[in-house]
GROMACS .gro file of C-alpha atoms in nm:
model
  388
    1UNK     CA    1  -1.363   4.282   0.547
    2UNK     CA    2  -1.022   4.459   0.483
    3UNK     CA    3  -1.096   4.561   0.138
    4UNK     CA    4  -1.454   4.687   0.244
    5UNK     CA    5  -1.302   4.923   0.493
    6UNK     CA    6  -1.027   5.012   0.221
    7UNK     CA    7  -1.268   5.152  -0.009
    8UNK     CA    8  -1.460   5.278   0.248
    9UNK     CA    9  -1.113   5.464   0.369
   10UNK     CA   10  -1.018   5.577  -0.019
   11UNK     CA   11  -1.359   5.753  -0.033
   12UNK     CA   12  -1.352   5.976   0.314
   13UNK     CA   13  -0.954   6.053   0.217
   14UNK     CA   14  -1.091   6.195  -0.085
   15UNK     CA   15  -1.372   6.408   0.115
   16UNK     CA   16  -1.123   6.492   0.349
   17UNK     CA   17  -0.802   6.615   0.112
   18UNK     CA   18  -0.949   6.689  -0.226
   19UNK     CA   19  -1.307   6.660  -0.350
   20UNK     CA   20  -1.430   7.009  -0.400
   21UNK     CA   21  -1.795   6.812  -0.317
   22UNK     CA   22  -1.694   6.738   0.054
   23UNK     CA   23  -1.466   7.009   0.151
   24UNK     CA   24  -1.606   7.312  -0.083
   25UNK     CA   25  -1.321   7.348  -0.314
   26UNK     CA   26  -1.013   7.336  -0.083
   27UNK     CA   27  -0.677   7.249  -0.281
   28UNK     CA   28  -0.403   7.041  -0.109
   29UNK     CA   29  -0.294   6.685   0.007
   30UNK     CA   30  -0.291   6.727   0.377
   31UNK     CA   31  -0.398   6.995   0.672
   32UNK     CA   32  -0.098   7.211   0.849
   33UNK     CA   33   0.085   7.018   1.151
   34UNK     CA   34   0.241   7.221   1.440
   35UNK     CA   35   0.473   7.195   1.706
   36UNK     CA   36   0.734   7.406   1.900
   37UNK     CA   37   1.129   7.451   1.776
   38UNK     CA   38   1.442   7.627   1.909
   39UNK     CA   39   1.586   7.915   1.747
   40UNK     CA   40   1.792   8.142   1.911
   41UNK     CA   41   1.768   7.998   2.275
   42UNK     CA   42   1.399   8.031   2.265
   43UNK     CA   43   1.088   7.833   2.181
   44UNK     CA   44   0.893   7.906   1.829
   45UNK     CA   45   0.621   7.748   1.653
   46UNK     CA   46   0.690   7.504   1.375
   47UNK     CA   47   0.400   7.509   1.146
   48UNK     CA   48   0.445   7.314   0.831
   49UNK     CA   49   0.157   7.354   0.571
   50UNK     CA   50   0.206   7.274   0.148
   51UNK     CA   51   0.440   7.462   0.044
   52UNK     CA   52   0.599   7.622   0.366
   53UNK     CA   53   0.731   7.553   0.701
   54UNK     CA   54   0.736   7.888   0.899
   55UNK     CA   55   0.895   7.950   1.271
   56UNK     CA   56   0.666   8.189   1.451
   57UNK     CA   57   0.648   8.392   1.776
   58UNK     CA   58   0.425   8.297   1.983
   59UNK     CA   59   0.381   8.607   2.114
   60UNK     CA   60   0.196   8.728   1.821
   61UNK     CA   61   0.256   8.454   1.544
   62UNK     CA   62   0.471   8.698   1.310
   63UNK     CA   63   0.737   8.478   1.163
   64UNK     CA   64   1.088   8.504   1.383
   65UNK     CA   65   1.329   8.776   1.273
   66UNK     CA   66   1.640   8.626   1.090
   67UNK     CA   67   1.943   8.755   1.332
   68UNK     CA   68   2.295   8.784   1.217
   69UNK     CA   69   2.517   8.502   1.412
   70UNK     CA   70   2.820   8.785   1.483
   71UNK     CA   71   2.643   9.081   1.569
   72UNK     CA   72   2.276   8.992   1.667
   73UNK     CA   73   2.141   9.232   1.390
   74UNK     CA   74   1.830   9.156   1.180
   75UNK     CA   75   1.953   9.013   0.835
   76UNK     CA   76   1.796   9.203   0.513
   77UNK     CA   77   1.679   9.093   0.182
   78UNK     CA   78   1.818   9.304  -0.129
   79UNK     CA   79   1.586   9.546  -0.074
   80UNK     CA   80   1.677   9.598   0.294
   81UNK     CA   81   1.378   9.439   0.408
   82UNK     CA   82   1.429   9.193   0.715
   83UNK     CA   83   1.442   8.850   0.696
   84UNK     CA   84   1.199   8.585   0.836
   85UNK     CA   85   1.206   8.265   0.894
   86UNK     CA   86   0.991   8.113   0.654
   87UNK     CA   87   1.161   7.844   0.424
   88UNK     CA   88   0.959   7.784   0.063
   89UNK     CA   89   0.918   7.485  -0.095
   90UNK     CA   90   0.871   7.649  -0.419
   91UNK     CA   91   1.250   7.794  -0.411
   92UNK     CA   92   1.375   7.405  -0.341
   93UNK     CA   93   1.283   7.198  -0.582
   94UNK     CA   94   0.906   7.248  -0.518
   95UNK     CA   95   0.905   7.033  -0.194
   96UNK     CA   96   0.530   7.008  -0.013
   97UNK     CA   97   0.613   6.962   0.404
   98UNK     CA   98   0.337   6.791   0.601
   99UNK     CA   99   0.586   6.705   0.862
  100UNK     CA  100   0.774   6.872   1.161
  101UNK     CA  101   1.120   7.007   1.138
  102UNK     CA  102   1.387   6.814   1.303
  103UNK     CA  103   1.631   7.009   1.522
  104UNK     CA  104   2.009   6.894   1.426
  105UNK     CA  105   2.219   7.141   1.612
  106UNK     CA  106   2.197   7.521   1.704
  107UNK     CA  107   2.248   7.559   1.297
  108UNK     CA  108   2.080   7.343   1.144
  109UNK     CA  109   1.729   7.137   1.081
  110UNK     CA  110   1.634   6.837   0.929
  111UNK     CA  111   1.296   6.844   0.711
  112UNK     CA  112   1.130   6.584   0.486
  113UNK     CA  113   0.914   6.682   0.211
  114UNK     CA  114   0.646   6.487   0.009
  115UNK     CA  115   0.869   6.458  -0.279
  116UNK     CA  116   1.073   6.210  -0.134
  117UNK     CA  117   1.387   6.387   0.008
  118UNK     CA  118   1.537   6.500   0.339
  119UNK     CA  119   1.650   6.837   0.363
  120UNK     CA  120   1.909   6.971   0.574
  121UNK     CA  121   1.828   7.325   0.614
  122UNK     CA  122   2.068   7.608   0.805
  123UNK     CA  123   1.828   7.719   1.010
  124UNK     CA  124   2.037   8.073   1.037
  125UNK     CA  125   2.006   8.205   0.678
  126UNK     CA  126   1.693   7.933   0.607
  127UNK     CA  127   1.904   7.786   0.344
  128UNK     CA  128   1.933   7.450   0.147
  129UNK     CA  129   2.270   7.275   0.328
  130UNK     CA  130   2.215   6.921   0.130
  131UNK     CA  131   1.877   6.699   0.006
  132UNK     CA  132   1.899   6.348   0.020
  133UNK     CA  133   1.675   6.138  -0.155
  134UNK     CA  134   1.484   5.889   0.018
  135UNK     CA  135   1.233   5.620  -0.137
  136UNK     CA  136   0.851   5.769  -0.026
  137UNK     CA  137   0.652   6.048   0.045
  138UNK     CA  138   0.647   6.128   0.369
  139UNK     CA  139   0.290   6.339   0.561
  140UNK     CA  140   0.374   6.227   0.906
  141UNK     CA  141   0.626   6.354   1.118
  142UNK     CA  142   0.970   6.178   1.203
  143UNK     CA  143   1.107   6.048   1.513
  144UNK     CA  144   1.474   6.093   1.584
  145UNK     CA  145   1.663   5.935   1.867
  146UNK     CA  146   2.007   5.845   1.969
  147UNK     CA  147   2.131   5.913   1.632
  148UNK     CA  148   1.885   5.749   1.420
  149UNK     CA  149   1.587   5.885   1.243
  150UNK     CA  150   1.269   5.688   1.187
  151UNK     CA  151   1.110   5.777   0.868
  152UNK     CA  152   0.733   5.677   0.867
  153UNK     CA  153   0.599   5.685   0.446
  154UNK     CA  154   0.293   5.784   0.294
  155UNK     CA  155   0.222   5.511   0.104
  156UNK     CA  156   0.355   5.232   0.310
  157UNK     CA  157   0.657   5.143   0.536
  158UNK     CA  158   0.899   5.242   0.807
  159UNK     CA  159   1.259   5.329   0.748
  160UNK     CA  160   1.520   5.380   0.989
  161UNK     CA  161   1.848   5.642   0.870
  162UNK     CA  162   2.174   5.637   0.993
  163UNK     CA  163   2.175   6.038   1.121
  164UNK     CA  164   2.554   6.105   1.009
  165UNK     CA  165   2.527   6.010   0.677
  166UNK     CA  166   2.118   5.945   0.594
  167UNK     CA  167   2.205   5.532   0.475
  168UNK     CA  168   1.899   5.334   0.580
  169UNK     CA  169   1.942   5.130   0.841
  170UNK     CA  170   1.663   4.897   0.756
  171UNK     CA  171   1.288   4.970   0.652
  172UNK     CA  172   1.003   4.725   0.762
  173UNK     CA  173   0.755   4.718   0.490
  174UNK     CA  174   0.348   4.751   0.607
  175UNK     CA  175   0.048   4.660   0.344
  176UNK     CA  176  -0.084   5.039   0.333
  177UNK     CA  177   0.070   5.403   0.452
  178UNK     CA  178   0.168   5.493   0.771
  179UNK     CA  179   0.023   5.850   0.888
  180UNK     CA  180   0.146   5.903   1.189
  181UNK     CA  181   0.475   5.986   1.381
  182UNK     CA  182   0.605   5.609   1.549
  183UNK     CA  183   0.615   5.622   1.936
  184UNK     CA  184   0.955   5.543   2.093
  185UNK     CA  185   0.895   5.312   2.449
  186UNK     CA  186   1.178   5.147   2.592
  187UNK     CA  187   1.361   4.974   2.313
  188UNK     CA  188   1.019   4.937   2.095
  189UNK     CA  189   0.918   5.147   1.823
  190UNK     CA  190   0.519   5.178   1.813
  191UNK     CA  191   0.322   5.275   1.509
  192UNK     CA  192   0.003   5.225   1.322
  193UNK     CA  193  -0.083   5.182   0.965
  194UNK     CA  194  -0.376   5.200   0.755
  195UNK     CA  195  -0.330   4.822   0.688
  196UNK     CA  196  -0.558   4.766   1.007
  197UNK     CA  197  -0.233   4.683   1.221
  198UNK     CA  198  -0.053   4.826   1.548
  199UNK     CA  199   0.351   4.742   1.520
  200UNK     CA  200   0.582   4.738   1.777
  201UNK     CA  201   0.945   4.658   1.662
  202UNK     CA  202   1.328   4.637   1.748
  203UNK     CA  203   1.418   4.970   1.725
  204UNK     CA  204   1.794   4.844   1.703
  205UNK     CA  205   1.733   4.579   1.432
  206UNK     CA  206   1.318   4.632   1.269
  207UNK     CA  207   1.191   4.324   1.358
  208UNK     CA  208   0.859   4.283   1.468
  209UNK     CA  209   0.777   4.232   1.826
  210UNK     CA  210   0.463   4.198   1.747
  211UNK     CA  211   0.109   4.334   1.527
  212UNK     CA  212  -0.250   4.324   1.648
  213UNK     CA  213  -0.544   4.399   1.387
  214UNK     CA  214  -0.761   4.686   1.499
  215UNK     CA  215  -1.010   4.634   1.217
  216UNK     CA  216  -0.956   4.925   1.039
  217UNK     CA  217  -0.725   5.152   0.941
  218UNK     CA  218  -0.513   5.344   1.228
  219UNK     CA  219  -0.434   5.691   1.176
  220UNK     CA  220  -0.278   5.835   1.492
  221UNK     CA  221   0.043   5.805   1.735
  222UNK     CA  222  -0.117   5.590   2.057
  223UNK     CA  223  -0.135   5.742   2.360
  224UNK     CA  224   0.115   5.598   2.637
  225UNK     CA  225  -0.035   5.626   2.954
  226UNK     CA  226  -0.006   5.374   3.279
  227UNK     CA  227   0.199   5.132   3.065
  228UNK     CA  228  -0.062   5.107   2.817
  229UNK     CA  229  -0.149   5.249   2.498
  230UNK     CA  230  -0.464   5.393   2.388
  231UNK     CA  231  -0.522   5.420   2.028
  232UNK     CA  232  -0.875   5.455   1.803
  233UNK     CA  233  -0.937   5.327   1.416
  234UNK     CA  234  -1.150   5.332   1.183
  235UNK     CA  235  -1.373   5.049   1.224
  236UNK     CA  236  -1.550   5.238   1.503
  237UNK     CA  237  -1.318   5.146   1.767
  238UNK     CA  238  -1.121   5.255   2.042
  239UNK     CA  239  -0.893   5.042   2.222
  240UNK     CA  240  -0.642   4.953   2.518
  241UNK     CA  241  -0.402   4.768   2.407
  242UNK     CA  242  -0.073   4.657   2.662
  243UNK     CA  243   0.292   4.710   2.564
  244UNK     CA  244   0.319   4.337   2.486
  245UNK     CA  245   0.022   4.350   2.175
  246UNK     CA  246  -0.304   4.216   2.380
  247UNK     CA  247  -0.623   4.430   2.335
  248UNK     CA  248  -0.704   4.503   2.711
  249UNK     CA  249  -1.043   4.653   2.646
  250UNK     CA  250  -1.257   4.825   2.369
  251UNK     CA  251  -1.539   5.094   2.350
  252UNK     CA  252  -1.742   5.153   2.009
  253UNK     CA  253  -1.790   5.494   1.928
  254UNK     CA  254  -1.976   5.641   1.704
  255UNK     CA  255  -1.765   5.664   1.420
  256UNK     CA  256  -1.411   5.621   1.319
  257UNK     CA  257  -1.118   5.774   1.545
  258UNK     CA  258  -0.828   5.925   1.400
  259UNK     CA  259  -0.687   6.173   1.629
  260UNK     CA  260  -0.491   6.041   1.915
  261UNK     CA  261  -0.662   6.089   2.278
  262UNK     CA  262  -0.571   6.302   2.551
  263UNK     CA  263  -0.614   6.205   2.911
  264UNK     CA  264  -0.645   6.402   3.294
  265UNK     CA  265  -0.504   6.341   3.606
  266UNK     CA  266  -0.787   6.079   3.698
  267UNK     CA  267  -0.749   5.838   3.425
  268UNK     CA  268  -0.996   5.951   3.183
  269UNK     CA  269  -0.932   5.974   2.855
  270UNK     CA  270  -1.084   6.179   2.589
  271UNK     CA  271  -1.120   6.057   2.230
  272UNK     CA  272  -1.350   6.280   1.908
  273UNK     CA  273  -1.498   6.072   1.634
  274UNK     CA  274  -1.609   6.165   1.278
  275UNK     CA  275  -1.961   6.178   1.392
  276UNK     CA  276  -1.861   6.482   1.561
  277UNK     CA  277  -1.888   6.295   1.929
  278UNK     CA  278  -1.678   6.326   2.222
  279UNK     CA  279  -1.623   6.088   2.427
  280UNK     CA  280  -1.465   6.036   2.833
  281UNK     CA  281  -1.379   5.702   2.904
  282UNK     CA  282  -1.280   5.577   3.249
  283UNK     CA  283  -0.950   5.376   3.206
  284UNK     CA  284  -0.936   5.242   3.602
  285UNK     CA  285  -1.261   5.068   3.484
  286UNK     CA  286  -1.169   4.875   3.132
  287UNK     CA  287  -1.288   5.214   2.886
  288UNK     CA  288  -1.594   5.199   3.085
  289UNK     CA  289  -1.805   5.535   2.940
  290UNK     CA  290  -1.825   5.845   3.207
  291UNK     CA  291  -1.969   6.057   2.914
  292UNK     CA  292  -2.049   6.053   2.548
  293UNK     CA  293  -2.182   6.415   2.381
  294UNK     CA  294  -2.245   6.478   2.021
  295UNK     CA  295  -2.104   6.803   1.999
  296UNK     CA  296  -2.022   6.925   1.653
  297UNK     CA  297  -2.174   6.948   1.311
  298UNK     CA  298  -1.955   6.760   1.083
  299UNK     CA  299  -1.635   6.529   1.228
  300UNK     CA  300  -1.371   6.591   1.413
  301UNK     CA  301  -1.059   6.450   1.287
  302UNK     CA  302  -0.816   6.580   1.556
  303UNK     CA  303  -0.758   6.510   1.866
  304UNK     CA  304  -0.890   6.666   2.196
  305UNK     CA  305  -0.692   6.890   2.419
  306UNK     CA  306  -0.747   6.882   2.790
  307UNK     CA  307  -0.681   7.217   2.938
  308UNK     CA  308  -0.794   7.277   3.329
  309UNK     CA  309  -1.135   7.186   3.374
  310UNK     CA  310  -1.214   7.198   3.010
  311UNK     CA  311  -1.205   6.948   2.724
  312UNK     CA  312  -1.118   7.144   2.409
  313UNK     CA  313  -1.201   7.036   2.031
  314UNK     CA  314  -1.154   7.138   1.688
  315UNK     CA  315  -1.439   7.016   1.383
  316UNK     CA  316  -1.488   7.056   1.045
  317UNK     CA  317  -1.770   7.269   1.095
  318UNK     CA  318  -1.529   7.552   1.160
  319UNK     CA  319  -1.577   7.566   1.487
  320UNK     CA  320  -1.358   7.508   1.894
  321UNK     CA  321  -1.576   7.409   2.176
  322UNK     CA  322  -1.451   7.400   2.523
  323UNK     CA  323  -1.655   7.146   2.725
  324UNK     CA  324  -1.670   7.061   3.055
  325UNK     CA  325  -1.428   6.747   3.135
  326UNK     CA  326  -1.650   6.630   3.406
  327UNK     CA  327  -1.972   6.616   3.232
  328UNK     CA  328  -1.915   6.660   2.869
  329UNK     CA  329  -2.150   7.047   2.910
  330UNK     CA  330  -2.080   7.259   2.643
  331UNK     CA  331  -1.928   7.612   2.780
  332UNK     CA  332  -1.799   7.814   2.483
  333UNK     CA  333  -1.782   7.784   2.128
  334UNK     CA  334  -1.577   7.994   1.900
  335UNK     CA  335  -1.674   8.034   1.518
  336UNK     CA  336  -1.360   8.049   1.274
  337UNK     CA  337  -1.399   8.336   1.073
  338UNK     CA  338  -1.558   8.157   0.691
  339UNK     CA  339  -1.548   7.896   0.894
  340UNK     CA  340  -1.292   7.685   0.712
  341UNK     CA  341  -1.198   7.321   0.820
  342UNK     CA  342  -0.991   7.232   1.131
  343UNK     CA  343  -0.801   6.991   1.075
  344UNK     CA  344  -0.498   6.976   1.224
  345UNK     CA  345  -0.407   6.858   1.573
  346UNK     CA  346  -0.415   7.162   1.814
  347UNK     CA  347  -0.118   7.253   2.048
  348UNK     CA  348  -0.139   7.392   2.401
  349UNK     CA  349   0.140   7.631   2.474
  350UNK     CA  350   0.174   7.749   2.874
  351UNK     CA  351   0.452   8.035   2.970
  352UNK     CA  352   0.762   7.912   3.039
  353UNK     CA  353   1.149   8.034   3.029
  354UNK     CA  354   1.156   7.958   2.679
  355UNK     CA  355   0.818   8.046   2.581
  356UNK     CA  356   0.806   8.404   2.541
  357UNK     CA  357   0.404   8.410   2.607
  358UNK     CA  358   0.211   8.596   2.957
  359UNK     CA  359  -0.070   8.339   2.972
  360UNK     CA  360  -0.144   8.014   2.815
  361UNK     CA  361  -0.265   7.971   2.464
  362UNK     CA  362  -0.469   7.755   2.266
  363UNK     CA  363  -0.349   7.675   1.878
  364UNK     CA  364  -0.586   7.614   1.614
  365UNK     CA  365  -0.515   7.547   1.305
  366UNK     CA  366  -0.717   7.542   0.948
  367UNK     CA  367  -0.693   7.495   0.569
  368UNK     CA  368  -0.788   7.874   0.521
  369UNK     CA  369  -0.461   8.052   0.414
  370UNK     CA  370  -0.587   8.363   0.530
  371UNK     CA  371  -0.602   8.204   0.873
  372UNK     CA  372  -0.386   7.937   0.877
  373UNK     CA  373  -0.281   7.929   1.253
  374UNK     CA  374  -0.509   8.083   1.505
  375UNK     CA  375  -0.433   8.145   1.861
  376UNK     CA  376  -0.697   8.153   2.192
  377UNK     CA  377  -0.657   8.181   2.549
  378UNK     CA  378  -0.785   7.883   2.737
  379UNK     CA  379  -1.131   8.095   2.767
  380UNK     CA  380  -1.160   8.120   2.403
  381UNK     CA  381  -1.092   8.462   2.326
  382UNK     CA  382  -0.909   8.478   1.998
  383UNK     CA  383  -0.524   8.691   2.036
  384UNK     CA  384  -0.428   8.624   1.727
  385UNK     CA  385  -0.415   8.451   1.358
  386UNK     CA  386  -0.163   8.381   1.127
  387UNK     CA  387  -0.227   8.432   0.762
  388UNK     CA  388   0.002   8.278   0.496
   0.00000   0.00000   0.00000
């Protein structure tokens, strides 16, 4: 059954990162991931994509100004241009970033690339500091905490590095590649693999707590949610699953799930499918289905957003469509310019202190350089796009 759903797996990684066939010609290993960073006391988008990771306002997605550290004044190139922060893997050693940035210190970041090294970048001057190498590719972010960084690879395996001197700590081996950023609860590290299996381990020492087979390859961080995790796979499946391994209860969708869910204030979680369904799911009630709506015209591989009354989704038909959370209605739906793929996971930014931004907004983002990042507000009307 395993090696049926590998091959099966092999071929729609193919459609999805390479085959000119399935995605019309697109070049590239992966699809952009985002998140937010500090720089300069406020908050910036991280958006790592092939080549690049940039820092970006939010305000209008221009990359952030580089400032000089003594007198606050924009830093210039030779030709008196200024600065931005946008650090290229094609001046360091050709590195190829899939994964977030990890903060170190007001100075200095922490980035792996699929080449297998960690770079320590000053995040001042966007500068090379030290590259360490490391044994795997890495497309999934990290997870750093209390001084140790977990290390999820491509191709198979979790490590865990000492954080003042990168020596790994110990790495616990997996079948096939884990895509997906581990999820720290208590003193358990939680991750999936495409080997079928859910892990929980010792953060302290890597040994396994325990593994439960999901039938098919997992592809997304669980969510955590009432002291359970809720996780979908590609055999179909979507699952609730307890912090001590035991599958709680199950729904079958109607494809394979490999974003990770979102959930609302009543205990109903959200999930997409390749099939280009959404689904609600009533979690008081073992999964039990409020809604199920075929919604888009080719998959959706990320996962949804919940955002007020609206359920919010990105396909590969090029298209975001807000839906009602309560009945599954469609509302809006914005067309992406070309309509490229969309991909990546989407991030909901809301004003704040730190966040430099009036009213909330929705990020999108696609495999289209000449829209790589594209910003709505929660009514889906486009503000702005980011082109590489």
């Amino acid at each position: 059954m395993k090696t049926s759903t590998t091959l099966r797996l092999a071929l729609l990684l193919l459609c999805l990162l390479s085959l000119t066939a399935c995605v019309g010609g697109r070049m590239g290993v992966s699809w952009p991931s985002i998140g937010l960073i500090d720089l300069n006391g406020e908050q910036h988008i991280a958006l790592a994509y092939n080549n690049d990771v940039a820092l970006l306002s939010p305000a209008n997605g221009s990359p952030a100004r580089l400032l000089n550290p003594v007198n606050g004044q924009p830093l210039r190139d030779n030709d008196g241009n200024p600065r931005s922060w946008v650090f290229r893997g094609s001046d360091n050693g050709g590195g190829q970033f899939y994964a977030q940035p990890i903060p170190l210190d007001a100075e200095n970041m922490l980035i792996a690339d699929n080449n297998g090294r960690l770079l320590r970048v000053d995040s001042v001057v966007v500068e090379l500091v030290r590259e360490v190498p490391i044994e795997g590719k890495v497309v999934a972010s990290m997870l750093a905490a209390d001084d140790v960084l977990y290390v999820p690879f491509q191709d198979g395996g979790l490590g865990a590095y000492a954080m003042d001197g990168y020596r790994e700590l110990w790495r616990f081996p997996t079948e096939e590649g884990i895509w997906a950023q581990p999820l720290l609860v208590g003193d358990s590290l939680i991750f999936p693999s495409l080997d079928h299996y859910l892990y929980a381990l010792d953060r302290e020492t890597g040994a396994l707590r325990w593994k439960v087979d999901l039938g098919g390859g997992i592809a997304s961080t669980p969510l955590l949610a009432n002291d359970r995790l809720y996780v979908g796979s590609f055999n179909k499946g979507f699952f609730e699953v307890s912090l001590d391994g035991v599958i709680l209860s199950s729904y079958e969708t109607q494809n394979w799930v490999w974003g990770t869910p979102a959930i609302d204030a009543d205990g109903v979680v959200y999930l997409a499918d390749l099939s280009g369904f959404v689904h609600a799911l009533d979690t008081e009630a073992g999964l039990a289905p409020r809604w199920s709506r075929g919604v888009a015209e080719r998959g959706i591989r990320a996962g949804p957003l919940v955002v007020r009354d609206r359920v919010v989704v990105a396909s590969r038909d090029g298209k975001v469509y807000w839906l009602d959370r309560y009945d599954g209605a469609l509302i809006n739906a914005r067309e992406i310019d070309d309509r490229p793929e969309l991909l990546g996971d989407m991030l909901l930014l809301e004003p704040s202190e730190t966040v430099k931004i009036d009213e909330p907004l929705l990020l999108v983002t696609s495999v289209h350089d000449g829209r790589l990042l594209i910003a709505f507000g929660i009514d889906g009307r486009q503000t702005w796009v980011y082109p590489r």
